[in-house]
Short mmCIF file of C-alpha atoms in Angstrom, two decimals:
data_model
loop_
_atom_site.label_atom_id
_atom_site.label_comp_id
_atom_site.label_asym_id
_atom_site.label_seq_id
_atom_site.Cartn_x
_atom_site.Cartn_y
_atom_site.Cartn_z
CA MET A 1227 -3.35 135.14 148.25
CA CYS A 1228 -0.56 133.06 149.72
CA ARG A 1229 -0.51 132.22 153.37
CA ILE A 1230 2.02 130.83 155.78
CA ALA A 1231 1.38 128.80 158.82
CA LEU A 1232 2.74 129.39 162.28
CA LEU A 1233 1.41 126.33 164.13
CA LEU A 1234 2.03 126.11 167.88
CA SER A 1235 1.26 122.60 169.12
CA LEU A 1236 1.78 120.41 172.17
CA LEU A 1237 0.49 117.06 171.00
CA LEU A 1238 1.79 113.50 171.22
CA ALA A 1239 5.49 112.95 171.82
CA ALA A 1240 5.28 110.48 168.96
CA ALA A 1241 4.75 111.74 165.41
CA PRO A 1242 1.90 114.27 165.57
CA ALA A 1243 -1.19 114.16 163.37
CA TRP A 1244 0.05 117.16 161.38
CA SER A 1245 3.58 115.99 160.67
CA GLY A 1246 5.69 119.07 159.99
CA ALA A 1247 9.26 117.77 160.37
CA TRP A 1248 8.05 114.21 160.99
CA LEU A 1249 7.61 111.69 158.18
CA ARG A 1250 4.85 109.10 157.94
CA GLU A 1251 5.72 105.47 158.48
CA LYS A 1252 5.79 103.48 155.25
CA GLY A 1253 2.25 102.53 154.23
CA SER A 1254 0.52 104.84 156.74
CA ALA A 1255 -1.62 107.84 155.81
CA PHE A 1256 -3.27 110.93 157.28
CA THR A 1257 -6.13 113.08 155.95
CA ALA A 1258 -7.71 116.32 157.15
CA THR A 1259 -10.88 117.71 155.58
CA SER A 1260 -12.36 121.02 156.70
CA VAL A 1261 -14.94 123.72 156.06
CA THR A 1262 -14.82 127.28 157.42
CA ALA A 1263 -17.87 129.55 157.36
CA PHE A 1264 -18.04 133.33 157.83
CA LYS A 1265 -21.05 135.59 158.28
CA ASP A 1266 -20.59 139.09 156.85
CA PRO A 1267 -21.93 142.12 158.77
CA GLY A 1268 -24.65 142.35 156.12
CA GLY A 1269 -25.87 138.84 156.96
CA ALA A 1270 -24.42 137.04 153.90
CA TYR A 1271 -22.42 133.82 154.38
CA ASP A 1272 -18.98 133.07 152.99
CA TYR A 1273 -17.13 129.77 153.17
CA LYS A 1274 -14.01 127.86 152.15
CA THR A 1275 -13.11 124.17 152.08
CA GLY A 1276 -9.81 122.36 152.49
CA LEU A 1277 -8.27 118.94 152.02
CA TYR A 1278 -4.85 117.86 153.28
CA ALA A 1279 -3.48 114.33 152.82
CA GLU A 1280 -0.12 112.62 153.21
CA PHE A 1281 1.16 109.07 152.71
CA GLY A 1282 4.33 107.29 153.79
CA TYR A 1283 5.53 106.14 150.38
CA ARG A 1284 8.94 104.99 151.66
CA PRO A 1285 10.65 105.10 155.08
CA ASN A 1286 12.39 108.36 154.11
CA LEU A 1287 9.77 109.78 151.73
CA THR A 1288 6.31 111.15 152.51
CA ILE A 1289 4.13 112.45 149.68
CA GLY A 1290 0.92 114.43 149.91
CA LEU A 1291 -1.67 116.92 148.68
CA ASP A 1292 -2.69 120.36 149.97
CA PHE A 1293 -5.95 121.75 148.53
CA GLU A 1294 -8.00 124.85 149.45
CA GLU A 1295 -10.97 126.44 147.69
CA ASN A 1296 -12.76 129.68 148.52
CA ARG A 1297 -16.30 129.57 147.07
CA ASP A 1298 -14.94 128.71 143.61
CA LEU A 1299 -13.48 132.24 143.49
CA TYR A 1300 -9.85 131.39 144.22
CA GLY A 1301 -7.81 128.54 145.62
CA HIS A 1302 -4.87 126.21 145.09
CA ALA A 1303 -3.86 122.56 144.74
CA LEU A 1304 -0.32 121.50 145.63
CA MET A 1305 1.44 118.12 145.48
CA PHE A 1306 4.46 117.75 147.75
CA ALA A 1307 7.25 115.41 148.82
CA ARG A 1308 8.90 115.50 152.28
CA LEU A 1309 12.43 114.24 152.97
CA PRO A 1310 14.43 114.03 156.23
CA VAL A 1311 17.39 116.37 156.68
CA ALA A 1312 18.77 115.69 160.19
CA ASP A 1313 17.69 114.05 163.46
CA PHE A 1314 19.20 115.38 166.71
CA GLY A 1315 17.26 113.10 169.06
CA ASN A 1316 15.92 115.03 172.08
CA TRP A 1317 16.98 118.28 170.44
CA GLY A 1318 14.61 117.82 167.52
CA ARG A 1319 14.74 117.08 163.82
CA PHE A 1320 14.70 118.82 160.44
CA ALA A 1321 12.93 117.91 157.20
CA THR A 1322 12.49 119.60 153.84
CA GLU A 1323 9.48 119.65 151.55
CA PHE A 1324 9.20 120.36 147.82
CA GLY A 1325 5.81 121.22 146.32
CA ALA A 1326 4.38 122.05 142.89
CA GLY A 1327 0.86 122.71 141.71
CA ALA A 1328 -1.47 125.48 140.59
CA HIS A 1329 -3.47 128.39 141.98
CA HIS A 1330 -6.48 130.07 140.41
CA ARG A 1331 -8.71 133.11 140.49
CA HIS A 1332 -12.08 132.42 138.93
CA ARG A 1333 -11.29 130.55 135.68
CA ASP A 1334 -7.71 131.73 135.31
CA ALA A 1335 -4.98 129.43 136.67
CA TRP A 1336 -1.20 129.64 137.06
CA ALA A 1337 1.61 127.44 138.33
CA MET A 1338 2.87 127.60 141.92
CA TYR A 1339 5.92 126.17 143.67
CA LYS A 1340 6.84 125.83 147.34
CA LEU A 1341 10.03 125.02 149.26
CA THR A 1342 9.77 124.38 153.03
CA LEU A 1343 12.27 123.70 155.80
CA SER A 1344 10.68 122.28 158.97
CA TYR A 1345 11.93 121.81 162.51
CA GLY A 1346 10.12 119.63 165.06
CA ARG A 1347 10.73 118.56 168.64
CA GLY A 1348 8.74 116.48 171.13
CA PHE A 1349 8.80 117.19 174.86
CA GLN A 1350 6.99 116.61 178.15
CA THR A 1351 4.71 119.09 179.93
CA GLY A 1352 2.78 119.06 183.18
CA TRP A 1353 -0.43 118.63 181.17
CA GLY A 1354 0.77 115.82 178.91
CA ASN A 1355 3.17 115.06 176.07
CA GLY A 1356 3.85 117.81 173.59
CA TRP A 1357 5.70 118.86 170.47
CA VAL A 1358 6.59 122.03 168.67
CA ALA A 1359 6.97 122.47 164.90
CA ILE A 1360 8.46 125.47 163.09
CA ASP A 1361 8.18 125.72 159.30
CA THR A 1362 9.79 128.34 157.07
CA ALA A 1363 8.78 128.44 153.42
CA LEU A 1364 9.16 130.26 150.13
CA GLU A 1365 6.05 130.03 147.96
CA LEU A 1366 6.14 131.28 144.38
CA ARG A 1367 2.76 131.91 142.82
CA THR A 1368 3.38 132.78 139.19
CA HIS A 1369 1.34 135.75 137.99
CA ASP A 1370 1.31 136.89 141.62
CA ALA A 1371 4.36 137.09 143.91
CA LEU A 1372 6.98 135.29 145.99
CA TYR A 1373 5.73 134.83 149.56
CA ARG A 1374 7.85 134.37 152.67
CA LYS A 1375 6.20 132.11 155.22
CA LEU A 1376 6.87 131.01 158.77
CA ASP A 1377 5.16 128.10 160.54
CA ILE A 1378 4.79 127.27 164.26
CA THR A 1379 2.29 124.80 165.81
CA ALA A 1380 1.35 124.35 169.49
CA GLY A 1381 -1.33 122.52 171.48
CA LEU A 1382 -1.83 119.75 174.01
CA SER A 1383 -2.68 116.08 173.72
CA GLY A 1384 -3.64 113.33 176.11
CA ASP A 1385 -6.18 110.60 176.75
CA ARG A 1386 -8.84 113.15 177.70
CA LEU A 1387 -11.78 113.91 175.42
CA LEU A 1388 -10.81 117.51 174.63
CA ASN A 1389 -7.38 119.00 173.86
CA PRO A 1390 -6.53 122.59 172.84
CA LEU A 1391 -4.81 123.63 169.61
CA ILE A 1392 -3.74 127.05 168.34
CA GLN A 1393 -2.86 127.77 164.72
CA ILE A 1394 -1.42 131.08 163.53
CA GLU A 1395 -0.59 131.73 159.88
CA THR A 1396 1.40 134.62 158.43
CA ALA A 1397 2.64 135.51 154.96
CA TYR A 1398 4.69 138.42 153.65
CA THR A 1399 5.57 139.76 150.23
CA PRO A 1400 7.36 143.04 149.43
CA ASP A 1401 5.14 146.11 148.93
CA HIS A 1402 2.28 144.47 150.85
CA SER A 1403 1.32 144.41 154.52
CA LEU A 1404 1.87 141.27 156.59
CA TYR A 1405 -0.97 138.76 156.26
CA TRP A 1406 -2.02 136.85 159.37
CA ARG A 1407 -4.64 134.28 160.31
CA ALA A 1408 -5.27 132.96 163.86
CA ARG A 1409 -7.26 129.83 164.63
CA PRO A 1410 -7.78 128.70 168.25
CA SER A 1411 -9.38 125.24 168.27
CA VAL A 1412 -10.27 122.24 170.37
CA MET A 1413 -9.52 118.66 169.28
CA ILE A 1414 -12.24 116.16 170.13
CA ARG A 1415 -11.30 112.49 170.35
CA THR A 1416 -13.71 109.81 169.14
CA ARG A 1417 -13.92 106.55 171.05
CA ASN A 1418 -12.70 103.36 169.34
CA SER A 1419 -11.75 105.29 166.20
CA SER A 1420 -8.66 106.81 164.59
CA ALA A 1421 -10.68 109.91 163.68
CA MET A 1422 -10.54 113.22 165.54
CA TRP A 1423 -12.88 116.22 165.20
CA VAL A 1424 -11.45 119.73 165.35
CA LEU A 1425 -13.70 122.70 166.13
CA GLY A 1426 -12.31 126.24 166.10
CA LEU A 1427 -12.66 129.93 165.37
CA GLU A 1428 -10.78 131.89 162.72
CA ARG A 1429 -9.77 135.54 162.49
CA ASN A 1430 -7.63 137.16 159.80
CA ASP A 1431 -6.52 140.64 158.80
CA ALA A 1432 -8.71 140.68 155.68
CA ARG A 1433 -12.08 140.34 157.48
CA SER A 1434 -13.89 142.01 160.37
CA ASP A 1435 -15.97 138.91 161.16
CA THR A 1436 -14.99 135.66 162.89
CA GLY A 1437 -15.27 132.33 161.08
CA LEU A 1438 -16.24 128.93 162.46
CA LYS A 1439 -14.12 125.98 161.32
CA LEU A 1440 -15.00 122.29 161.50
CA ALA A 1441 -12.50 119.61 160.47
CA ILE A 1442 -12.05 115.87 160.78
CA TRP A 1443 -8.62 114.22 160.97
CA ASN A 1444 -8.11 110.55 160.12
CA GLU A 1445 -5.07 108.29 160.41
CA PHE A 1446 -4.86 105.02 158.48
#
């Protein structure tokens, strides 16, 4: 089932780890790998894995991959390209993203397409530099439906060891209830390394249990 991301984040005033409306510098890259585990009321475990990667191919072109798999039962793989739209300085910037790939359920697979418009703005807070990113998207999963998505990210970032992050995802399609997923997390810096660990909890409207998510972010 399609999902949208509302990501609320107060991170670095420079380009954040998860770019949104920001593009990667030419030749630079970012990866995020994750695993989320759930324990059902009956004691059984469920899990999903994810991989996100992006690369600054040109000064005005960032390309990347978004992959998610849920116990080999269903998932998706999407290639995308991000282009700048407008830069308003202190008032923020806009970028657009075009994606194409496939989604599957068990052994059956179908094409999927995604169009995203992102807004991002950096600012100062009393607890450190911050930024906010808002993404709106249309995601067409053939053999399924057209999903409307909205994305907002918020958190905090500084030189301290731990920084908070909150991620909220929603998706809507006609004749279905609104899907949501909330993920409060803490980002853990590693000394003398470009890597960052992210540890968080996950709740969504499809489950009664809470999941535990562990991810590692890397910048190259």
